[in-house]
PDB file of C-alpha atoms in Angstrom:
ATOM      1  CA  MET A   1      46.760  -1.257  13.586  1.00  0.00           C
ATOM      2  CA  THR A   2      47.406  -1.825   9.881  1.00  0.00           C
ATOM      3  CA  LEU A   3      46.901   1.862   9.096  1.00  0.00           C
ATOM      4  CA  LYS A   4      49.434   2.794  11.767  1.00  0.00           C
ATOM      5  CA  ARG A   5      52.048   0.397  10.330  1.00  0.00           C
ATOM      6  CA  LEU A   6      51.386   1.604   6.819  1.00  0.00           C
ATOM      7  CA  SER A   7      51.825   5.211   7.965  1.00  0.00           C
ATOM      8  CA  VAL A   8      55.145   4.377   9.642  1.00  0.00           C
ATOM      9  CA  VAL A   9      56.425   2.556   6.534  1.00  0.00           C
ATOM     10  CA  LEU A  10      55.313   5.391   4.260  1.00  0.00           C
ATOM     11  CA  LEU A  11      56.977   7.979   6.487  1.00  0.00           C
ATOM     12  CA  ALA A  12      60.192   5.944   6.556  1.00  0.00           C
ATOM     13  CA  CYS A  13      60.200   5.651   2.754  1.00  0.00           C
ATOM     14  CA  LEU A  14      59.647   9.371   2.318  1.00  0.00           C
ATOM     15  CA  THR A  15      62.403  10.169   4.799  1.00  0.00           C
ATOM     16  CA  LEU A  16      64.872   7.826   3.106  1.00  0.00           C
ATOM     17  CA  SER A  17      64.063   9.115  -0.356  1.00  0.00           C
ATOM     18  CA  ALA A  18      64.849  12.649   0.763  1.00  0.00           C
ATOM     19  CA  CYS A  19      68.246  11.697   2.195  1.00  0.00           C
ATOM     20  CA  GLY A  20      71.102  12.314  -0.171  1.00  0.00           C
ATOM     21  CA  GLY A  21      68.829  12.712  -3.151  1.00  0.00           C
ATOM     22  CA  VAL A  22      69.450  15.160  -5.933  1.00  0.00           C
ATOM     23  CA  ASP A  23      66.722  17.632  -6.779  1.00  0.00           C
ATOM     24  CA  PRO A  24      65.630  16.479 -10.258  1.00  0.00           C
ATOM     25  CA  ASN A  25      64.908  20.104 -11.204  1.00  0.00           C
ATOM     26  CA  SER A  26      68.369  21.342 -10.222  1.00  0.00           C
ATOM     27  CA  PRO A  27      71.051  21.740 -12.903  1.00  0.00           C
ATOM     28  CA  LEU A  28      72.855  18.727 -11.418  1.00  0.00           C
ATOM     29  CA  GLY A  29      69.696  16.629 -11.416  1.00  0.00           C
ATOM     30  CA  GLN A  30      68.826  17.591 -14.977  1.00  0.00           C
ATOM     31  CA  ARG A  31      72.243  16.838 -16.418  1.00  0.00           C
ATOM     32  CA  LYS A  32      72.500  13.561 -14.478  1.00  0.00           C
ATOM     33  CA  ALA A  33      69.183  12.441 -15.955  1.00  0.00           C
ATOM     34  CA  ILE A  34      70.366  13.307 -19.470  1.00  0.00           C
ATOM     35  CA  PHE A  35      73.698  11.552 -18.993  1.00  0.00           C
ATOM     36  CA  LYS A  36      71.879   8.430 -17.764  1.00  0.00           C
ATOM     37  CA  GLN A  37      69.694   8.454 -20.881  1.00  0.00           C
ATOM     38  CA  MET A  38      72.788   8.899 -23.036  1.00  0.00           C
ATOM     39  CA  LEU A  39      74.529   5.999 -21.298  1.00  0.00           C
ATOM     40  CA  LYS A  40      71.542   3.667 -21.725  1.00  0.00           C
ATOM     41  CA  THR A  41      71.108   4.592 -25.375  1.00  0.00           C
ATOM     42  CA  GLY A  42      74.815   4.251 -26.126  1.00  0.00           C
ATOM     43  CA  GLU A  43      74.982   0.895 -24.341  1.00  0.00           C
ATOM     44  CA  ASP A  44      72.096  -0.381 -26.458  1.00  0.00           C
ATOM     45  CA  LEU A  45      73.826   0.694 -29.665  1.00  0.00           C
ATOM     46  CA  GLY A  46      77.128  -0.843 -28.630  1.00  0.00           C
ATOM     47  CA  GLY A  47      75.296  -3.944 -27.461  1.00  0.00           C
ATOM     48  CA  MET A  48      73.725  -4.411 -30.874  1.00  0.00           C
ATOM     49  CA  LEU A  49      77.111  -4.196 -32.571  1.00  0.00           C
ATOM     50  CA  ARG A  50      78.820  -6.479 -30.061  1.00  0.00           C
ATOM     51  CA  GLY A  51      76.095  -9.134 -30.084  1.00  0.00           C
ATOM     52  CA  ARG A  52      74.751  -8.586 -26.562  1.00  0.00           C
ATOM     53  CA  ILE A  53      71.456  -7.371 -28.032  1.00  0.00           C
ATOM     54  CA  PRO A  54      69.958  -8.630 -31.301  1.00  0.00           C
ATOM     55  CA  PHE A  55      70.739  -6.159 -34.074  1.00  0.00           C
ATOM     56  CA  ASP A  56      67.719  -4.236 -35.343  1.00  0.00           C
ATOM     57  CA  GLY A  57      68.609  -1.688 -38.034  1.00  0.00           C
ATOM     58  CA  PRO A  58      65.662   0.673 -37.649  1.00  0.00           C
ATOM     59  CA  ARG A  59      65.982   0.545 -33.856  1.00  0.00           C
ATOM     60  CA  PHE A  60      69.694   1.275 -34.171  1.00  0.00           C
ATOM     61  CA  THR A  61      68.940   4.340 -36.308  1.00  0.00           C
ATOM     62  CA  GLU A  62      66.325   5.521 -33.801  1.00  0.00           C
ATOM     63  CA  GLY A  63      68.876   5.123 -31.027  1.00  0.00           C
ATOM     64  CA  ALA A  64      71.490   7.075 -32.978  1.00  0.00           C
ATOM     65  CA  VAL A  65      69.021   9.915 -33.547  1.00  0.00           C
ATOM     66  CA  LYS A  66      68.046   9.893 -29.869  1.00  0.00           C
ATOM     67  CA  LEU A  67      71.691   9.911 -28.767  1.00  0.00           C
ATOM     68  CA  ASP A  68      72.422  12.812 -31.105  1.00  0.00           C
ATOM     69  CA  ALA A  69      69.540  14.837 -29.681  1.00  0.00           C
ATOM     70  CA  LEU A  70      70.596  14.047 -26.115  1.00  0.00           C
ATOM     71  CA  SER A  71      74.227  14.975 -26.819  1.00  0.00           C
ATOM     72  CA  HIS A  72      73.217  18.619 -27.234  1.00  0.00           C
ATOM     73  CA  GLU A  73      71.362  18.851 -23.928  1.00  0.00           C
ATOM     74  CA  PRO A  74      73.530  18.392 -20.813  1.00  0.00           C
ATOM     75  CA  TRP A  75      75.841  21.357 -21.424  1.00  0.00           C
ATOM     76  CA  LYS A  76      73.129  23.907 -20.764  1.00  0.00           C
ATOM     77  CA  HIS A  77      72.736  22.460 -17.270  1.00  0.00           C
ATOM     78  CA  PHE A  78      76.267  23.356 -16.193  1.00  0.00           C
ATOM     79  CA  PRO A  79      75.899  26.716 -14.433  1.00  0.00           C
ATOM     80  CA  GLN A  80      78.548  29.408 -14.897  1.00  0.00           C
ATOM     81  CA  VAL A  81      79.748  28.823 -11.333  1.00  0.00           C
ATOM     82  CA  ARG A  82      80.107  25.429  -9.729  1.00  0.00           C
ATOM     83  CA  GLU A  83      77.048  24.645  -7.655  1.00  0.00           C
ATOM     84  CA  ASP A  84      77.123  23.433  -4.077  1.00  0.00           C
ATOM     85  CA  GLY A  85      76.624  19.785  -3.412  1.00  0.00           C
ATOM     86  CA  LYS A  86      78.104  16.487  -4.502  1.00  0.00           C
ATOM     87  CA  THR A  87      78.865  16.362  -8.200  1.00  0.00           C
ATOM     88  CA  SER A  88      81.145  14.135 -10.262  1.00  0.00           C
ATOM     89  CA  ALA A  89      82.261  17.144 -12.296  1.00  0.00           C
ATOM     90  CA  LYS A  90      85.793  18.293 -11.516  1.00  0.00           C
ATOM     91  CA  ASP A  91      86.532  21.948 -10.871  1.00  0.00           C
ATOM     92  CA  ASP A  92      88.220  21.935 -14.295  1.00  0.00           C
ATOM     93  CA  VAL A  93      84.764  22.096 -15.912  1.00  0.00           C
ATOM     94  CA  TRP A  94      84.525  25.669 -14.679  1.00  0.00           C
ATOM     95  CA  GLN A  95      88.223  26.516 -14.802  1.00  0.00           C
ATOM     96  CA  GLN A  96      88.725  25.291 -18.377  1.00  0.00           C
ATOM     97  CA  GLN A  97      85.404  26.257 -19.954  1.00  0.00           C
ATOM     98  CA  ALA A  98      86.780  26.604 -23.492  1.00  0.00           C
ATOM     99  CA  ARG A  99      88.253  23.090 -23.435  1.00  0.00           C
ATOM    100  CA  PHE A 100      85.094  21.671 -21.872  1.00  0.00           C
ATOM    101  CA  GLN A 101      82.939  23.265 -24.568  1.00  0.00           C
ATOM    102  CA  ASP A 102      85.295  22.007 -27.314  1.00  0.00           C
ATOM    103  CA  MET A 103      84.924  18.476 -26.012  1.00  0.00           C
ATOM    104  CA  ALA A 104      81.145  18.871 -25.889  1.00  0.00           C
ATOM    105  CA  ARG A 105      81.161  19.950 -29.544  1.00  0.00           C
ATOM    106  CA  THR A 106      83.381  16.948 -30.396  1.00  0.00           C
ATOM    107  CA  LEU A 107      80.775  14.621 -28.887  1.00  0.00           C
ATOM    108  CA  GLU A 108      77.962  16.388 -30.733  1.00  0.00           C
ATOM    109  CA  ALA A 109      79.855  16.025 -34.018  1.00  0.00           C
ATOM    110  CA  ALA A 110      80.493  12.334 -33.350  1.00  0.00           C
ATOM    111  CA  THR A 111      76.825  11.630 -32.639  1.00  0.00           C
ATOM    112  CA  GLY A 112      75.880  13.511 -35.809  1.00  0.00           C
ATOM    113  CA  GLU A 113      78.264  11.297 -37.788  1.00  0.00           C
ATOM    114  CA  LEU A 114      76.707   8.249 -36.129  1.00  0.00           C
ATOM    115  CA  VAL A 115      73.265   9.312 -37.333  1.00  0.00           C
ATOM    116  CA  ILE A 116      74.576   9.588 -40.907  1.00  0.00           C
ATOM    117  CA  ALA A 117      76.311   6.202 -40.694  1.00  0.00           C
ATOM    118  CA  SER A 118      73.166   4.599 -39.259  1.00  0.00           C
ATOM    119  CA  GLN A 119      71.112   5.705 -42.251  1.00  0.00           C
ATOM    120  CA  ALA A 120      73.319   3.956 -44.816  1.00  0.00           C
ATOM    121  CA  GLN A 121      71.706   0.826 -46.241  1.00  0.00           C
ATOM    122  CA  PRO A 122      72.346  -2.019 -45.954  1.00  0.00           C
ATOM    123  CA  TYR A 123      73.354  -1.871 -42.295  1.00  0.00           C
ATOM    124  CA  LYS A 124      76.964  -2.955 -41.882  1.00  0.00           C
ATOM    125  CA  ALA A 125      78.978  -3.261 -38.706  1.00  0.00           C
ATOM    126  CA  SER A 126      81.967  -2.020 -40.716  1.00  0.00           C
ATOM    127  CA  ASN A 127      80.135   1.313 -41.194  1.00  0.00           C
ATOM    128  CA  LEU A 128      78.559   1.533 -37.768  1.00  0.00           C
ATOM    129  CA  GLY A 129      81.377   0.252 -35.565  1.00  0.00           C
ATOM    130  CA  PRO A 130      83.828   3.107 -36.180  1.00  0.00           C
ATOM    131  CA  ALA A 131      81.066   5.692 -35.702  1.00  0.00           C
ATOM    132  CA  VAL A 132      80.015   4.150 -32.372  1.00  0.00           C
ATOM    133  CA  GLN A 133      83.664   3.955 -31.320  1.00  0.00           C
ATOM    134  CA  LYS A 134      84.121   7.651 -32.099  1.00  0.00           C
ATOM    135  CA  VAL A 135      81.188   8.513 -29.817  1.00  0.00           C
ATOM    136  CA  GLU A 136      82.515   6.260 -27.063  1.00  0.00           C
ATOM    137  CA  ASP A 137      85.985   7.797 -27.407  1.00  0.00           C
ATOM    138  CA  ALA A 138      84.542  11.320 -27.149  1.00  0.00           C
ATOM    139  CA  CYS A 139      82.674  10.391 -23.980  1.00  0.00           C
ATOM    140  CA  SER A 140      85.703   8.705 -22.476  1.00  0.00           C
ATOM    141  CA  ALA A 141      88.061  11.592 -23.236  1.00  0.00           C
ATOM    142  CA  CYS A 142      85.763  14.110 -21.577  1.00  0.00           C
ATOM    143  CA  HIS A 143      85.244  11.866 -18.545  1.00  0.00           C
ATOM    144  CA  LYS A 144      88.989  11.417 -18.109  1.00  0.00           C
ATOM    145  CA  GLN A 145      89.572  15.144 -18.096  1.00  0.00           C
ATOM    146  CA  PHE A 146      86.457  16.529 -16.444  1.00  0.00           C
ATOM    147  CA  ARG A 147      84.785  13.803 -14.366  1.00  0.00           C
ATOM    148  CA  ASP A 148      85.815  12.794 -10.863  1.00  0.00           C
ATOM    149  CA  HIS A 149      85.242   9.054 -10.786  1.00  0.00           C
TER     150      HIS A 149
END
């Protein structure tokens, strides 16, 4: 009887996990995963500067480097034509490709500047704060124009 119950529970879990899920290998799934990593990393950096997380200079620098590397990745997972399925990306991503790419480059430049700022010793919030804000502003500007919240 226990095996039968376990089989039913396992089948139910598998069925539920397939409902509404995004294929992690699809362009949408890949870019969502990258954006989630970017969000987590950026939140940790901002948290260190705002006192939510204890500040750790070397860890901050590692996070800045990671965020910079991630900032170059999601754009290659936007296909030339909008894919089928539920996405938070507005049609403008595909209709205004030049503007979308410009904003992607702005984010990449901001994360590169953050890496440079994070390597300056001693660590100072006055050096790091504006660089983090520039990254956050770049993210926000792109979301406002190209993301359907």
